[in-house]
Short mmCIF file of C-alpha atoms in Angstrom, two decimals:
data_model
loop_
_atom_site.label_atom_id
_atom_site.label_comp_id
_atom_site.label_asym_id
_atom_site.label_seq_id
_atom_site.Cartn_x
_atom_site.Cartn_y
_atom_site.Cartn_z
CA UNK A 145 0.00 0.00 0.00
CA UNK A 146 2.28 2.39 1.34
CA UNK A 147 4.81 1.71 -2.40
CA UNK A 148 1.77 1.94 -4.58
CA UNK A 149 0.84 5.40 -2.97
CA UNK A 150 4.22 6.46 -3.02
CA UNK A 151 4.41 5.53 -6.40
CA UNK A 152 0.96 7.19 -7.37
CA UNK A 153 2.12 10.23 -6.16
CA UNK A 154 5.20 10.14 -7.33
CA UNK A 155 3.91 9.63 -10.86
CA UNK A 156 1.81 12.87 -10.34
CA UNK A 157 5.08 14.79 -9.52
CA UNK A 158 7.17 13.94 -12.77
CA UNK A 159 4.00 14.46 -14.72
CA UNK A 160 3.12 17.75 -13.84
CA UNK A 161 7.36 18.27 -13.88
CA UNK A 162 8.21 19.36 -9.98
CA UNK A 163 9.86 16.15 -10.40
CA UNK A 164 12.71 15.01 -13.09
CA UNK A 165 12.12 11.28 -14.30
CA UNK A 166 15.67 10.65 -13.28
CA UNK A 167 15.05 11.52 -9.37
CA UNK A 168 11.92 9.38 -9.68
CA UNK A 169 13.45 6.66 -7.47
CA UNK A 170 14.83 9.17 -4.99
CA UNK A 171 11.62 11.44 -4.50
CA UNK A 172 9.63 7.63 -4.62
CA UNK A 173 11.36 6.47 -1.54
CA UNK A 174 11.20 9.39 0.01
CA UNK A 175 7.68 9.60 -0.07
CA UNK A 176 7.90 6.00 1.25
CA UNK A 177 9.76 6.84 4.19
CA UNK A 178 7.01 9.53 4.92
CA UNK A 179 4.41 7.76 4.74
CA UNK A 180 5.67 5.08 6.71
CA UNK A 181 6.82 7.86 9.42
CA UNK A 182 3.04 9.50 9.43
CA UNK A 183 1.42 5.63 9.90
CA UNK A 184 3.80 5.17 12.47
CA UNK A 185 3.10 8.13 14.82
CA UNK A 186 -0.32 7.53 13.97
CA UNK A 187 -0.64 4.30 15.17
CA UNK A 188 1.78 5.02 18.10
CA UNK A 189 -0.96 7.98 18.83
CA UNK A 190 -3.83 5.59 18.97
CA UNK A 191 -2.49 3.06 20.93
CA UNK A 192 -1.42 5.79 23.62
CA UNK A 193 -4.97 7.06 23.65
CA UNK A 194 -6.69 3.32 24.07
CA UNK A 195 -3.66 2.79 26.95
CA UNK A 196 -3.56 6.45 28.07
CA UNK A 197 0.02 6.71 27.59
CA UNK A 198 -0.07 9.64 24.87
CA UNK A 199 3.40 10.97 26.29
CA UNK A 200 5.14 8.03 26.04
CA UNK A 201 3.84 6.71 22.73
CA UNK A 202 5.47 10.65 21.67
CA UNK A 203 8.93 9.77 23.79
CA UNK A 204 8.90 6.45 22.11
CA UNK A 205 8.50 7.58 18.73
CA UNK A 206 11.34 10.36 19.72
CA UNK A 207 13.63 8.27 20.84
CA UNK A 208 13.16 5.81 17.40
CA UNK A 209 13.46 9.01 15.90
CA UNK A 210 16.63 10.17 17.49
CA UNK A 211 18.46 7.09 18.39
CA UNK A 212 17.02 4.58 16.52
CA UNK A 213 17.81 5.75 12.95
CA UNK A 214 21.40 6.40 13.92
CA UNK A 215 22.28 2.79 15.39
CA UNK A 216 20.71 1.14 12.57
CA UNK A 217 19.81 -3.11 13.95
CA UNK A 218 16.97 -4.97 12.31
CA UNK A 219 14.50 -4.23 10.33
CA UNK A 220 11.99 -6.17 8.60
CA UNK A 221 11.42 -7.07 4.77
CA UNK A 222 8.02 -4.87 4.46
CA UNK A 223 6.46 -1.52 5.65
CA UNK A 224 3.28 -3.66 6.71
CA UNK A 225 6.09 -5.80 8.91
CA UNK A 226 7.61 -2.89 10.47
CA UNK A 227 4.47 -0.85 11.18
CA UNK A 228 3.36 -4.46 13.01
CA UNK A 229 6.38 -5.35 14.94
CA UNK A 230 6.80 -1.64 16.08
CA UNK A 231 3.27 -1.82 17.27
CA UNK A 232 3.62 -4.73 19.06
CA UNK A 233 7.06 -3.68 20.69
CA UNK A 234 4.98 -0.48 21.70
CA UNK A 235 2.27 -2.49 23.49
CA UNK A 236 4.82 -4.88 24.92
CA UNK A 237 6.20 -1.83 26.13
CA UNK A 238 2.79 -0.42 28.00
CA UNK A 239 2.26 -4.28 29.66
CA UNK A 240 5.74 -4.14 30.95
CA UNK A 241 5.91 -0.90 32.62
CA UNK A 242 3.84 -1.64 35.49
CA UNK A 243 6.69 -4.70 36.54
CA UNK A 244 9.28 -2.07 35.34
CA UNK A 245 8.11 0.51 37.91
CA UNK A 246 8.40 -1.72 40.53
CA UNK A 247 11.58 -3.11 40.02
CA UNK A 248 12.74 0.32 40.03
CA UNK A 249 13.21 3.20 42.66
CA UNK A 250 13.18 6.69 40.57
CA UNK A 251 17.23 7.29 41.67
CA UNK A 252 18.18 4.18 39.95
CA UNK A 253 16.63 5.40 36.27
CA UNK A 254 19.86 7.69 35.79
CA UNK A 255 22.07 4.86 36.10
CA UNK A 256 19.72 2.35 34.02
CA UNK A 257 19.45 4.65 30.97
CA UNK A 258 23.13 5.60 31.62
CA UNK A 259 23.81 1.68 30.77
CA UNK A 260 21.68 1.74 28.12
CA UNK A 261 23.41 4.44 26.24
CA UNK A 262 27.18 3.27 26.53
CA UNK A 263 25.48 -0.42 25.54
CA UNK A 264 24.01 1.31 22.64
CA UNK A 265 27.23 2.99 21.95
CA UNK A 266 29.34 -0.04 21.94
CA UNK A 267 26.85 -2.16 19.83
CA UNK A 268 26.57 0.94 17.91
CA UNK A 269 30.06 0.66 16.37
CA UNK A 270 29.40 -3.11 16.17
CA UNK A 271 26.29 -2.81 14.38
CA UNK A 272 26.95 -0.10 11.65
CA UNK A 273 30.69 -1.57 10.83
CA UNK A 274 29.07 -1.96 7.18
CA UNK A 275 27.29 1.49 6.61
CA UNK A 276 30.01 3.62 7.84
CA UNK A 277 33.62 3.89 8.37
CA UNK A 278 36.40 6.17 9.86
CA UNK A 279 35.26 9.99 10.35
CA UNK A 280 32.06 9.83 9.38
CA UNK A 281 31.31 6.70 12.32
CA UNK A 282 33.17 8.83 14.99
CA UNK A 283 30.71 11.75 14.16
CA UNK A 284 27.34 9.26 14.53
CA UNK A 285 28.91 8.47 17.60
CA UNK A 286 29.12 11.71 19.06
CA UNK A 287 25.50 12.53 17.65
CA UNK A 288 24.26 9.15 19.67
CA UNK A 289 25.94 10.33 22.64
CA UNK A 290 24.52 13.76 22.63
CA UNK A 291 20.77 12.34 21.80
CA UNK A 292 21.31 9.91 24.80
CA UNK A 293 22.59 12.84 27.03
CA UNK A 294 19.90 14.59 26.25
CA UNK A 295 17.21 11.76 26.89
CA UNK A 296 19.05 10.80 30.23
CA UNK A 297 18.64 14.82 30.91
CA UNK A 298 14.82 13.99 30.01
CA UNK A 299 14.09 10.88 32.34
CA UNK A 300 15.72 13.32 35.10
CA UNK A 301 13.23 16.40 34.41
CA UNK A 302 10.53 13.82 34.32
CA UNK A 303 7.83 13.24 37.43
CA UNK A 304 6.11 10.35 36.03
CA UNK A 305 7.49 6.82 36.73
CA UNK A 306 5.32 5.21 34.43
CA UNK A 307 7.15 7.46 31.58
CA UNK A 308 10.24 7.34 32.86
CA UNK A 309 10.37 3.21 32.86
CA UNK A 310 8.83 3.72 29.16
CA UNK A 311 12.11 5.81 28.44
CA UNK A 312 14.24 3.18 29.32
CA UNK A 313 12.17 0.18 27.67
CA UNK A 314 12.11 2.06 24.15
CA UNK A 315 16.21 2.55 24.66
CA UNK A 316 15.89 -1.49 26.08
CA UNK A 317 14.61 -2.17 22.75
CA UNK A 318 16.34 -0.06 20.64
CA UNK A 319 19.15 -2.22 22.02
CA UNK A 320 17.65 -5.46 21.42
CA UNK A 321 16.42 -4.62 17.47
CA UNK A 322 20.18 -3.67 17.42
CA UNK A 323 21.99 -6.89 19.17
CA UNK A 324 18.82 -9.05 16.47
CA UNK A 325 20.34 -6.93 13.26
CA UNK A 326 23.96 -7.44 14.10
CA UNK A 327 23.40 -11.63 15.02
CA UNK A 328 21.47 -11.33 11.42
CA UNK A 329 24.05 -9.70 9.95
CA UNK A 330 26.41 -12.22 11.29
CA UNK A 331 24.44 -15.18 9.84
CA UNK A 332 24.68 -13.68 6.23
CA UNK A 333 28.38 -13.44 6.25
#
């Protein structure tokens, strides 16, 4: 669905000429990507309203947005797969936080999402040793660490428990989507 519109619109583009045939491909996935994106946050919208976690489906979705896309780690074959297994993460997510917030006192978040980011970092290089190399990793590195910084800065600020153990369970599996693409990586080579 979401290639077919992308393509449909795309088509309109080069035919009414805001769009070169040659950049077809490029302005085509593009308008992949953004659909994808607006279906996401939608869904991740809804499902906060039915749970009545509307801030943390938005910190999730910020924290795929900010982290996520610069670690890389698996990602499925189809936008129909992704939009599933990122709802069902999401909604593992909400079931888990109650367990979460007990296991938890609120002084021991700093420290938990601290972990998560220097685990993220070191699977990070692991993880992306394809896409990147040299200069170019060390500066996704530093942008990781400053998006982590600032998240850790976040769960601080933040009053709500229930958000707070949401924060660390979208870096938890941010993690885990990264340790499942670098074993699947492994298994191709």
């Amino acid at each position: 669905m979401i290639e077919k519109s992308a393509k449909y619109f795309t088509e309109k583009l080069v035919s009414k000429k805001l769009v070169r045939n040659e950049d077809r491909d490029i302005y085509q996935y593009g308008i992949e990507v953004l659909l994808s994106t607006a279906i996401n946050i939608m869904l991740l919208l809804v499902i906060g309203i039915i749970t009545k976690t509307v801030l943390l489906s938005i910190c999730h979705f910020l924290i795929l947005a900010t982290v996520r896309t610069l670690t890389g780690g698996y990602h499925t074959s189809t936008y129909l797969k992704c939009e599933i297994v990122g709802c069902v993460t999401y909604i593992t997510i909400v079931l888990c936080l109650e367990k979460v917030t007990q296991i938890f006192c609120v002084s021991n978040w700093l420290i938990v999402c601290s972990l998560m980011g220097i685990i993220t970092l070191i699977n990070f290089g692991v993880a992306n040793k394809r896409a990147v190399i040299g200069k170019e990793l060390k500066r996704l590195k530093k942008k990781v660490i400053l998006r982590e910084m600032i998240w850790i800065v976040i769960v601080v600020l933040i009053g709500d428990k229930k958000v707070k153990g949401g924060i660390f369970l979208s870096f938890f599996s941010v993690f885990l989507f990264m340790v499942i693409g670098t074993k699947k990586d492994e298994r191709r080579d």
